[in-house]
CSV table of C-alpha atoms and ligand atoms in Angstrom, one decimal:
chain,number,residue,atom,x,y,z
A,1,MET,CA,-0.3,-0.1,0.0
A,2,ASP,CA,2.4,2.5,-1.2
A,3,GLY,CA,1.5,6.4,-2.1
A,4,ASN,CA,-0.7,7.8,0.3
A,5,GLY,CA,1.5,10.5,1.0
A,6,ARG,CA,2.8,11.6,-2.4
A,7,TRP,CA,-0.9,11.2,-3.6
A,8,ALA,CA,-1.9,13.7,-0.9
A,9,THR,CA,1.2,16.1,-1.4
A,10,ALA,CA,0.4,16.4,-5.1
A,11,ARG,CA,-3.1,17.6,-4.1
A,12,GLY,CA,-1.9,20.2,-1.8
A,13,ARG,CA,-2.9,18.4,1.3
A,14,PRO,CA,-1.2,16.9,4.3
A,15,ARG,CA,0.3,13.7,4.1
A,16,THR,CA,-2.3,12.4,7.0
A,17,SER,CA,-5.0,12.9,4.6
A,18,GLY,CA,-3.6,10.4,2.1
A,19,HIS,CA,-3.6,7.9,4.9
A,20,VAL,CA,-7.4,8.6,5.7
A,21,VAL,CA,-8.2,7.9,2.1
A,22,GLY,CA,-5.8,4.9,1.9
A,23,ALA,CA,-7.6,3.3,4.9
A,24,ARG,CA,-11.0,3.7,3.0
A,25,VAL,CA,-9.4,1.7,0.0
A,26,VAL,CA,-8.4,-0.9,2.2
A,27,ARG,CA,-12.0,-1.7,3.0
A,28,THR,CA,-13.0,-1.8,-0.9
A,29,ILE,CA,-10.0,-4.0,-1.8
A,30,VAL,CA,-10.5,-6.3,1.1
A,31,GLU,CA,-13.9,-6.8,-0.3
A,32,SER,CA,-12.9,-7.4,-3.7
A,33,ALA,CA,-10.6,-9.9,-2.7
A,34,GLU,CA,-13.0,-11.8,-0.9
A,35,ASN,CA,-15.2,-12.1,-3.9
A,36,ALA,CA,-12.4,-12.6,-6.5
A,37,GLY,CA,-12.0,-15.8,-4.1
A,38,ILE,CA,-8.5,-14.8,-3.1
A,39,GLY,CA,-7.8,-17.0,0.2
A,40,ALA,CA,-4.9,-14.8,1.7
A,41,LEU,CA,-4.1,-11.1,1.5
A,42,THR,CA,-1.4,-9.5,3.4
A,43,LEU,CA,-1.3,-5.7,3.4
A,44,TYR,CA,2.2,-3.9,4.4
A,45,ALA,CA,0.7,-1.2,6.6
A,46,PHE,CA,3.7,0.0,8.4
A,47,SER,CA,7.2,-1.4,8.5
A,48,ALA,CA,9.9,-1.5,11.2
A,49,ASP,CA,11.6,1.3,9.2
A,50,ASN,CA,8.6,3.5,9.2
A,51,TRP,CA,9.2,4.6,12.9
A,52,LYS,CA,11.8,7.1,11.2
A,53,ARG,CA,8.9,9.3,10.2
A,54,PRO,CA,7.8,12.2,12.0
A,55,THR,CA,6.3,11.4,15.2
A,56,ARG,CA,2.9,13.3,14.1
A,57,GLU,CA,2.5,10.9,11.4
A,58,VAL,CA,3.5,7.9,13.2
A,59,SER,CA,1.1,8.7,15.9
A,60,MET,CA,-1.8,9.6,13.5
A,61,LEU,CA,-1.3,6.1,11.5
A,62,MET,CA,-1.2,4.2,14.9
A,63,ARG,CA,-4.8,5.8,15.6
A,64,LEU,CA,-6.0,5.0,12.1
A,65,PHE,CA,-4.7,1.4,12.3
A,66,ARG,CA,-6.9,1.0,15.6
A,67,ARG,CA,-9.9,3.1,14.0
A,68,TYR,CA,-9.7,0.7,11.1
A,69,LEU,CA,-9.6,-2.6,13.2
A,70,LEU,CA,-12.6,-1.2,15.5
A,71,SER,CA,-14.6,-0.3,12.5
A,72,GLU,CA,-14.2,-3.5,10.5
A,73,MET,CA,-14.3,-6.3,13.0
A,74,ASP,CA,-18.1,-6.8,12.8
A,75,ARG,CA,-18.0,-6.7,8.9
A,76,CYS,CA,-15.1,-9.2,8.9
A,77,VAL,CA,-16.9,-11.5,11.1
A,78,GLN,CA,-20.2,-11.3,9.0
A,79,ASN,CA,-18.0,-11.9,5.8
A,80,GLY,CA,-15.7,-14.9,7.1
A,81,VAL,CA,-12.7,-12.8,7.1
A,82,ARG,CA,-9.9,-13.7,10.0
A,83,MET,CA,-7.7,-11.0,10.7
A,84,ARG,CA,-4.1,-11.4,12.0
A,85,ILE,CA,-1.8,-8.6,12.7
A,86,ILE,CA,1.8,-9.6,11.9
A,87,GLY,CA,4.9,-8.2,12.9
A,88,ARG,CA,6.3,-7.1,16.4
A,89,ARG,CA,4.0,-6.3,19.3
A,90,ASP,CA,6.3,-4.7,22.1
A,91,ARG,CA,6.7,-1.2,20.1
A,92,ILE,CA,3.2,-0.4,18.9
A,93,PRO,CA,1.0,1.7,21.5
A,94,ALA,CA,-0.7,-0.7,24.1
A,95,GLU,CA,-4.2,0.2,23.0
A,96,LEU,CA,-3.6,-0.6,19.5
A,97,ARG,CA,-2.0,-4.0,20.7
A,98,ARG,CA,-5.1,-4.8,22.7
A,99,THR,CA,-7.4,-3.8,19.8
A,100,ALA,CA,-5.6,-6.0,17.7
A,101,GLU,CA,-5.8,-9.1,20.0
A,102,THR,CA,-9.6,-8.2,20.1
A,103,ALA,CA,-9.8,-8.3,16.4
A,104,GLU,CA,-7.9,-11.7,16.3
A,105,GLU,CA,-9.9,-13.4,18.8
A,106,THR,CA,-13.2,-11.8,17.4
A,107,THR,CA,-12.7,-13.0,13.9
A,108,ARG,CA,-10.9,-16.2,14.6
A,109,GLY,CA,-13.8,-18.5,13.1
A,110,GLY,CA,-13.6,-16.9,9.7
A,111,THR,CA,-12.4,-19.4,6.7
A,112,ARG,CA,-13.2,-17.5,3.8
A,113,LEU,CA,-10.2,-15.0,3.6
A,114,ASP,CA,-7.1,-14.7,5.7
A,115,LEU,CA,-6.3,-11.3,6.1
A,116,ARG,CA,-2.8,-10.3,7.6
A,117,ILE,CA,-1.9,-6.5,8.3
A,118,ALA,CA,1.9,-6.0,8.7
A,119,LEU,CA,2.4,-3.7,11.5
A,120,ASP,CA,6.0,-2.9,12.7
A,121,TYR,CA,7.1,-5.8,10.4
A,122,SER,CA,10.6,-6.5,9.0
A,123,ALA,CA,11.2,-9.6,7.0
A,124,ARG,CA,14.8,-9.6,8.1
A,125,ASP,CA,14.0,-9.0,11.8
A,126,ALA,CA,11.6,-12.0,11.6
A,127,MET,CA,14.2,-14.3,10.2
A,128,VAL,CA,16.9,-13.1,13.0
A,129,MET,CA,14.5,-13.8,15.6
A,130,ALA,CA,13.2,-17.1,14.2
A,131,ALA,CA,17.1,-18.0,14.0
A,132,GLU,CA,17.5,-17.0,17.8
A,133,ARG,CA,14.5,-18.8,18.8
A,134,ALA,CA,15.9,-22.2,17.2
A,135,GLY,CA,18.9,-21.7,19.6
A,136,GLY,CA,21.3,-23.9,17.4
A,137,ARG,CA,18.9,-26.8,16.7
A,138,ALA,CA,18.9,-28.1,13.2
A,139,LEU,CA,16.4,-26.5,10.8
A,140,THR,CA,14.5,-27.2,7.9
A,141,ARG,CA,12.8,-24.8,5.6
A,142,ASP,CA,9.4,-26.2,7.1
A,143,SER,CA,10.7,-25.7,11.0
A,144,PHE,CA,12.2,-22.2,10.4
A,145,VAL,CA,9.1,-21.1,8.6
A,146,ARG,CA,7.1,-22.3,11.6
A,147,LEU,CA,9.5,-20.4,14.0
A,148,MET,CA,9.0,-17.2,11.9
A,149,ASN,CA,5.6,-17.5,12.0
A,150,GLU,CA,5.6,-17.8,15.9
A,151,VAL,CA,7.6,-14.6,16.1
A,152,THR,CA,5.5,-12.6,13.9
A,153,HIS,CA,2.3,-14.0,15.1
A,154,ALA,CA,1.2,-14.8,11.5
A,155,GLY,CA,-0.3,-18.4,12.0
A,156,PRO,CA,0.2,-20.7,9.1
A,157,VAL,CA,1.5,-19.0,6.0
A,158,ARG,CA,2.1,-20.2,2.7
A,159,ASP,CA,4.4,-18.6,-0.1
A,160,VAL,CA,3.2,-15.7,-1.5
A,161,ASP,CA,1.9,-16.1,-5.2
A,162,LEU,CA,1.5,-12.4,-6.3
A,163,LEU,CA,2.9,-9.5,-4.9
A,164,ILE,CA,1.5,-6.1,-5.8
A,165,ARG,CA,3.3,-3.0,-4.9
A,166,THR,CA,1.4,0.2,-5.8
A,167,GLY,CA,3.0,3.8,-6.0
A,168,GLY,CA,5.8,3.3,-8.7
A,169,GLU,CA,8.5,2.0,-6.5
A,170,GLN,CA,10.0,-1.1,-7.6
A,171,ARG,CA,11.4,-2.8,-4.7
A,172,LEU,CA,10.3,-5.3,-1.8
A,173,SER,CA,11.4,-2.9,1.3
A,174,ASP,CA,11.8,-5.9,3.7
A,175,PHE,CA,8.4,-7.4,3.1
A,176,LEU,CA,7.9,-11.2,3.2
A,177,LEU,CA,11.4,-11.6,2.0
A,178,TRP,CA,11.4,-15.5,2.6
A,179,GLU,CA,7.5,-16.1,1.3
A,180,CYS,CA,8.2,-14.3,-1.8
A,181,ALA,CA,10.9,-16.7,-3.0
A,182,TYR,CA,9.1,-17.4,-5.9
A,183,ALA,CA,6.3,-14.8,-5.9
A,184,GLU,CA,5.2,-13.1,-9.1
A,185,LEU,CA,6.0,-9.5,-8.7
A,186,TYR,CA,3.4,-6.6,-10.0
A,187,PHE,CA,4.5,-3.0,-10.0
A,188,THR,CA,2.1,-0.3,-10.9
A,189,ASP,CA,2.2,3.4,-10.8
A,190,VAL,CA,-1.1,3.8,-9.5
A,191,MET,CA,-0.8,5.4,-5.9
A,192,TRP,CA,-2.8,3.5,-3.1
A,193,PRO,CA,-5.3,6.0,-2.6
A,194,GLU,CA,-6.7,5.4,-6.4
A,195,PHE,CA,-6.0,1.8,-6.3
A,196,SER,CA,-9.4,0.0,-7.5
A,197,PRO,CA,-11.1,-3.3,-7.4
A,198,ALA,CA,-10.5,-3.2,-11.3
A,199,ASP,CA,-6.7,-2.6,-10.8
A,200,LEU,CA,-6.4,-5.7,-8.5
A,201,LEU,CA,-8.4,-7.7,-11.1
A,202,ALA,CA,-5.9,-6.5,-13.7
A,203,ALA,CA,-3.0,-7.7,-11.5
A,204,VAL,CA,-4.5,-11.1,-11.1
A,205,ARG,CA,-5.3,-11.7,-14.7
A,206,GLU,CA,-1.5,-10.8,-15.3
A,207,PHE,CA,-0.7,-13.2,-12.7
A,208,HIS,CA,-2.6,-16.1,-14.3
A,209,ALA,CA,-0.9,-15.4,-17.5
A,210,ARG,CA,2.5,-15.7,-16.1
A,211,ASP,CA,4.5,-19.2,-16.8
A,212,ARG,CA,5.5,-20.1,-13.4
A,213,ARG,CA,8.4,-22.7,-13.7
A,214,TYR,CA,9.9,-22.7,-10.1
A,215,GLY,CA,13.4,-23.2,-11.8
A,216,GLY,CA,12.1,-26.1,-13.9
A,217,VAL,CA,11.2,-25.9,-17.6
A,218,GLN,CA,8.0,-25.7,-19.3
A,219,GLU,CA,6.0,-29.1,-19.5
A,220,SER,CA,6.0,-29.1,-23.3
A,221,VAL,CA,9.7,-28.6,-23.4
A,222,ALA,CA,10.3,-31.2,-20.7
A,223,ALA,CA,8.1,-33.8,-22.8
A,224,ALA,CA,10.3,-32.9,-25.7
A,225,GLY,CA,13.4,-33.7,-24.0
B,301,IPE,C1,1.3,4.7,2.6
B,301,IPE,O1,2.1,5.3,1.5
B,301,IPE,C2,2.2,3.3,3.2
B,301,IPE,C3,2.3,3.7,4.9
B,301,IPE,C4,3.4,3.5,5.5
B,301,IPE,C5,1.1,3.9,5.7
B,301,IPE,P1,3.2,6.2,2.0
B,301,IPE,O2,3.0,7.0,3.5
B,301,IPE,O3,4.4,5.4,2.0
B,301,IPE,O4,3.1,7.4,0.9
B,301,IPE,P2,4.5,7.8,0.2
B,301,IPE,O5,5.3,6.8,-0.5
B,301,IPE,O6,5.2,9.0,1.0
B,301,IPE,O7,3.8,8.4,-1.0
B,302,MG,MG1,6.2,5.1,0.6
């Protein structure tokens, strides 16, 4: 979800007003994901590096996250959406932490869409914390993923199929680095406040047109020897 600040600045408005519009877009995109049969959606809301931003913007974002969780909880229950907040929990405001826990508890029965919101998240920190937790035990890919999911509170996580980044930048910015090993990357110049259900469907369509070989060769090529 990138581009809120630039979108607002380009309109002569404070960056925070871009975040307010961006939060509304989250609702419509989550709804479209439900309807498009997407089983899991992870939104990058706040990275561990976003603490570097001005205090006023950070505290406004924390209040906005809490307001979003409070306003969406019931709708998520009705629509079978299970919410999880992934990332560290020891640095976010206590009120937000409590609301996040309530949202997770309230929506835990949801099976239609796994909605993960990455808050104070860093993929590299998650890997280091998982390795620390292993404490020298032998690791497999599966056991390492389980440890990472423990430290980020993510629950069972599959590999990412499609990563969409809005806002014109073409980088991963420490998001789900392990899970994106074979993700299809999709970059769009559309700023998050203008990202629409049609944009989401365009990305999904493009994803289906990609040839995913996971290091192998196309079946027809393999058959031809
Ligand atoms: C939203 O966009 C992402 C959040 C951290 C909430 P940005 O705030 O990164 O907007 P730009 O990149 O400055 O335009
Ligand atoms: Mg940005």
